[in-house]
GROMACS .gro file of C-alpha atoms in nm:
model
  232
    1UNK     CA    1  11.112  13.065   8.624
    2UNK     CA    2  11.019  12.684   8.592
    3UNK     CA    3  10.692  12.519   8.682
    4UNK     CA    4  10.784  12.142   8.709
    5UNK     CA    5  10.461  11.919   8.772
    6UNK     CA    6  10.426  11.704   9.001
    7UNK     CA    7  10.142  11.418   9.076
    8UNK     CA    8   9.911  11.548   9.363
    9UNK     CA    9   9.845  11.131   9.474
   10UNK     CA   10   9.916  11.112   9.868
   11UNK     CA   11   9.977  11.418   9.993
   12UNK     CA   12   9.625  11.542  10.146
   13UNK     CA   13   9.503  11.263  10.303
   14UNK     CA   14   9.839  11.196  10.506
   15UNK     CA   15   9.977  11.222  10.891
   16UNK     CA   16  10.306  11.449  10.829
   17UNK     CA   17  10.470  11.333  11.140
   18UNK     CA   18  10.471  10.959  11.038
   19UNK     CA   19  10.351  10.963  10.657
   20UNK     CA   20  10.033  10.755  10.677
   21UNK     CA   21   9.797  10.690  10.444
   22UNK     CA   22   9.495  10.481  10.483
   23UNK     CA   23   9.485  10.167  10.221
   24UNK     CA   24   9.238   9.984  10.411
   25UNK     CA   25   8.953  10.178  10.304
   26UNK     CA   26   8.688   9.972  10.471
   27UNK     CA   27   8.308   9.948  10.383
   28UNK     CA   28   8.096   9.674  10.427
   29UNK     CA   29   7.923   9.418  10.201
   30UNK     CA   30   7.862   9.167  10.425
   31UNK     CA   31   7.872   8.952  10.736
   32UNK     CA   32   8.149   8.718  10.580
   33UNK     CA   33   8.377   8.940  10.422
   34UNK     CA   34   8.339   9.213  10.727
   35UNK     CA   35   8.466   8.887  10.952
   36UNK     CA   36   8.708   8.788  10.700
   37UNK     CA   37   8.819   9.212  10.709
   38UNK     CA   38   8.869   9.175  11.099
   39UNK     CA   39   9.025   8.883  11.098
   40UNK     CA   40   9.344   9.004  10.954
   41UNK     CA   41   9.404   9.244  11.207
   42UNK     CA   42   9.675   9.155  11.423
   43UNK     CA   43   9.497   9.238  11.765
   44UNK     CA   44   9.228   9.420  11.867
   45UNK     CA   45   9.277   9.600  12.196
   46UNK     CA   46   9.142   9.802  12.458
   47UNK     CA   47   9.416  10.045  12.630
   48UNK     CA   48   9.281  10.076  13.025
   49UNK     CA   49   9.521  10.321  13.026
   50UNK     CA   50   9.466  10.534  12.719
   51UNK     CA   51   9.123  10.468  12.759
   52UNK     CA   52   9.139  10.381  12.352
   53UNK     CA   53   9.067  10.078  12.142
   54UNK     CA   54   9.356  10.002  11.951
   55UNK     CA   55   9.361   9.814  11.561
   56UNK     CA   56   9.679   9.686  11.454
   57UNK     CA   57   9.760   9.559  11.156
   58UNK     CA   58   9.993   9.489  10.826
   59UNK     CA   59   9.892   9.619  10.560
   60UNK     CA   60  10.093   9.348  10.337
   61UNK     CA   61   9.763   9.103  10.481
   62UNK     CA   62   9.517   9.371  10.316
   63UNK     CA   63   9.628   9.450  10.011
   64UNK     CA   64   9.772   9.354   9.672
   65UNK     CA   65   9.976   9.711   9.630
   66UNK     CA   66  10.339   9.722   9.576
   67UNK     CA   67  10.445   9.899   9.967
   68UNK     CA   68  10.823   9.833   9.877
   69UNK     CA   69  11.028  10.087  10.103
   70UNK     CA   70  10.728  10.150  10.296
   71UNK     CA   71  10.623  10.069  10.687
   72UNK     CA   72  10.330   9.863  10.692
   73UNK     CA   73  10.319   9.789  11.031
   74UNK     CA   74  10.040  10.023  11.275
   75UNK     CA   75   9.840  10.115  11.544
   76UNK     CA   76   9.532  10.283  11.476
   77UNK     CA   77   9.366  10.397  11.788
   78UNK     CA   78   9.067  10.577  11.894
   79UNK     CA   79   9.173  10.897  11.991
   80UNK     CA   80   9.046  11.206  11.973
   81UNK     CA   81   8.680  11.363  11.901
   82UNK     CA   82   8.596  11.366  11.516
   83UNK     CA   83   8.356  11.528  11.296
   84UNK     CA   84   8.088  11.381  11.048
   85UNK     CA   85   7.926  11.532  10.765
   86UNK     CA   86   7.570  11.422  10.707
   87UNK     CA   87   7.240  11.551  10.524
   88UNK     CA   88   7.007  11.661  10.812
   89UNK     CA   89   6.597  11.610  10.813
   90UNK     CA   90   6.573  11.932  10.548
   91UNK     CA   91   6.835  11.813  10.310
   92UNK     CA   92   7.099  12.026  10.455
   93UNK     CA   93   7.497  11.943  10.550
   94UNK     CA   94   7.605  11.919  10.915
   95UNK     CA   95   7.909  11.836  11.087
   96UNK     CA   96   7.846  11.594  11.393
   97UNK     CA   97   8.050  11.510  11.644
   98UNK     CA   98   8.186  11.146  11.664
   99UNK     CA   99   8.366  10.978  11.949
  100UNK     CA  100   8.507  10.686  11.824
  101UNK     CA  101   8.573  10.555  12.168
  102UNK     CA  102   8.277  10.555  12.303
  103UNK     CA  103   8.111  10.457  12.003
  104UNK     CA  104   8.278  10.114  12.029
  105UNK     CA  105   8.222  10.134  12.386
  106UNK     CA  106   7.856  10.135  12.297
  107UNK     CA  107   7.900   9.890  12.037
  108UNK     CA  108   8.083   9.596  12.229
  109UNK     CA  109   7.873   9.679  12.539
  110UNK     CA  110   7.579   9.618  12.322
  111UNK     CA  111   7.686   9.301  12.174
  112UNK     CA  112   7.831   9.181  12.496
  113UNK     CA  113   8.221   9.205  12.395
  114UNK     CA  114   8.365   9.306  12.774
  115UNK     CA  115   8.614   9.456  12.614
  116UNK     CA  116   8.754   9.604  13.016
  117UNK     CA  117   8.788   9.230  13.103
  118UNK     CA  118   8.973   9.024  12.773
  119UNK     CA  119   9.307   9.147  12.678
  120UNK     CA  120   9.254   9.021  12.264
  121UNK     CA  121   8.879   9.124  12.125
  122UNK     CA  122   8.969   9.021  11.780
  123UNK     CA  123   8.820   8.664  11.800
  124UNK     CA  124   8.486   8.730  11.950
  125UNK     CA  125   8.457   8.974  11.699
  126UNK     CA  126   8.488   8.747  11.425
  127UNK     CA  127   8.247   8.540  11.616
  128UNK     CA  128   7.939   8.784  11.533
  129UNK     CA  129   7.683   8.757  11.301
  130UNK     CA  130   7.470   9.036  11.299
  131UNK     CA  131   7.457   9.267  11.002
  132UNK     CA  132   7.403   9.566  11.241
  133UNK     CA  133   7.696   9.485  11.416
  134UNK     CA  134   7.952   9.496  11.168
  135UNK     CA  135   7.794   9.812  10.963
  136UNK     CA  136   7.876  10.027  11.292
  137UNK     CA  137   8.206   9.903  11.382
  138UNK     CA  138   8.277   9.938  10.973
  139UNK     CA  139   8.160  10.358  11.059
  140UNK     CA  140   8.378  10.387  11.359
  141UNK     CA  141   8.653  10.247  11.185
  142UNK     CA  142   8.570  10.462  10.895
  143UNK     CA  143   8.515  10.772  11.135
  144UNK     CA  144   8.862  10.694  11.281
  145UNK     CA  145   9.076  10.659  10.936
  146UNK     CA  146   8.905  10.984  10.793
  147UNK     CA  147   9.218  11.157  10.878
  148UNK     CA  148   9.066  11.489  10.712
  149UNK     CA  149   8.821  11.671  10.897
  150UNK     CA  150   8.583  12.008  10.789
  151UNK     CA  151   8.371  12.168  10.995
  152UNK     CA  152   8.048  12.265  10.766
  153UNK     CA  153   7.957  12.675  10.764
  154UNK     CA  154   8.259  12.707  10.907
  155UNK     CA  155   8.648  12.747  10.894
  156UNK     CA  156   8.763  12.458  11.122
  157UNK     CA  157   8.950  12.215  10.914
  158UNK     CA  158   9.206  12.026  11.081
  159UNK     CA  159   9.433  11.715  11.047
  160UNK     CA  160   9.367  11.410  11.332
  161UNK     CA  161   9.609  11.111  11.302
  162UNK     CA  162   9.498  10.786  11.421
  163UNK     CA  163   9.820  10.651  11.490
  164UNK     CA  164  10.112  10.770  11.694
  165UNK     CA  165  10.441  10.916  11.599
  166UNK     CA  166  10.821  10.814  11.704
  167UNK     CA  167  10.699  11.065  11.975
  168UNK     CA  168  10.394  10.924  12.123
  169UNK     CA  169  10.199  11.169  11.980
  170UNK     CA  170   9.890  11.198  11.780
  171UNK     CA  171   9.912  11.488  11.485
  172UNK     CA  172   9.689  11.722  11.516
  173UNK     CA  173   9.706  11.977  11.339
  174UNK     CA  174   9.530  12.258  11.575
  175UNK     CA  175   9.792  12.189  11.790
  176UNK     CA  176  10.163  12.237  11.578
  177UNK     CA  177  10.372  12.479  11.517
  178UNK     CA  178  10.396  12.770  11.207
  179UNK     CA  179  10.689  12.465  11.059
  180UNK     CA  180  10.421  12.210  11.009
  181UNK     CA  181  10.085  12.178  10.805
  182UNK     CA  182   9.805  12.418  11.047
  183UNK     CA  183   9.468  12.257  10.794
  184UNK     CA  184   9.409  11.987  10.542
  185UNK     CA  185   9.451  12.243  10.281
  186UNK     CA  186   9.782  12.315  10.367
  187UNK     CA  187   9.921  11.953  10.413
  188UNK     CA  188   9.825  11.902  10.080
  189UNK     CA  189  10.072  12.234   9.982
  190UNK     CA  190  10.294  12.117  10.248
  191UNK     CA  191  10.333  11.771  10.049
  192UNK     CA  192  10.343  11.892   9.717
  193UNK     CA  193  10.622  12.106   9.844
  194UNK     CA  194  10.805  11.832   9.933
  195UNK     CA  195  10.782  11.636   9.657
  196UNK     CA  196  10.899  11.923   9.458
  197UNK     CA  197  11.243  11.923   9.665
  198UNK     CA  198  11.226  11.533   9.556
  199UNK     CA  199  11.298  11.704   9.229
  200UNK     CA  200  11.537  12.026   9.300
  201UNK     CA  201  11.726  11.774   9.470
  202UNK     CA  202  11.739  11.513   9.158
  203UNK     CA  203  11.827  11.838   8.942
  204UNK     CA  204  12.111  11.958   9.199
  205UNK     CA  205  12.265  11.590   9.229
  206UNK     CA  206  12.328  11.529   8.903
  207UNK     CA  207  12.654  11.469   8.785
  208UNK     CA  208  12.643  11.491   8.436
  209UNK     CA  209  12.471  11.862   8.396
  210UNK     CA  210  12.348  11.781   8.051
  211UNK     CA  211  12.238  11.474   8.145
  212UNK     CA  212  11.832  11.461   8.104
  213UNK     CA  213  11.732  11.431   8.493
  214UNK     CA  214  11.457  11.160   8.610
  215UNK     CA  215  11.164  11.376   8.707
  216UNK     CA  216  10.937  11.095   8.734
  217UNK     CA  217  10.830  11.033   9.099
  218UNK     CA  218  10.636  10.676   9.135
  219UNK     CA  219  10.411  10.576   9.393
  220UNK     CA  220  10.708  10.355   9.590
  221UNK     CA  221  10.966  10.629   9.588
  222UNK     CA  222  10.680  10.872   9.714
  223UNK     CA  223  10.636  10.659  10.037
  224UNK     CA  224  10.964  10.547  10.074
  225UNK     CA  225  11.113  10.899  10.092
  226UNK     CA  226  10.799  11.029  10.418
  227UNK     CA  227  10.873  10.699  10.606
  228UNK     CA  228  11.198  10.780  10.557
  229UNK     CA  229  11.174  11.137  10.670
  230UNK     CA  230  10.942  11.089  11.000
  231UNK     CA  231  11.202  10.869  11.084
  232UNK     CA  232  11.551  11.076  11.051
   0.00000   0.00000   0.00000
């Protein structure tokens, strides 16, 4: 047989139903930088019908990364229960469950952001000037974007997407059929196999059988491919 090398970038922490990848990488640095960061969202709202918060944005407002061919408009939703791993008082790692919606409700209640009344929350958020507020808000956003969740000392390992697919569903690897990745490791293998399929397709579609095939898959080509796959 023949072995082909494919780069593993953007194959594990990627939503197989939408192609969504976290390029935001939120990190608290200062109040001023946090205000600037959250001001770039197109909207931050509370969906009263679904009981979760929605963060709508365009990647073009956040990064200079070349995303040609990739979908840049996304809406993050605080849907579902997530896990966060941390060291306990004894120095051992443990997993705690995280409900980002409830965390944000408590945070907004504490800082008098009336999410059940105001249609748009972004302006009120950006007005805040407390370090603790933005640390908690950034932490909540990071929890939502983690996508891959593994429980300490167990086999529980799953993908939970913060964005809806074309049918209005959130990808949850614990609930999909056998044709889709059932856990985070399988997700990586699934997308590496897709990259392999791209190479095979190039080899099969060569006009000249003696010509050298292009075996380089650039980041832009990969991102464009996953977007077209889930749109089709």
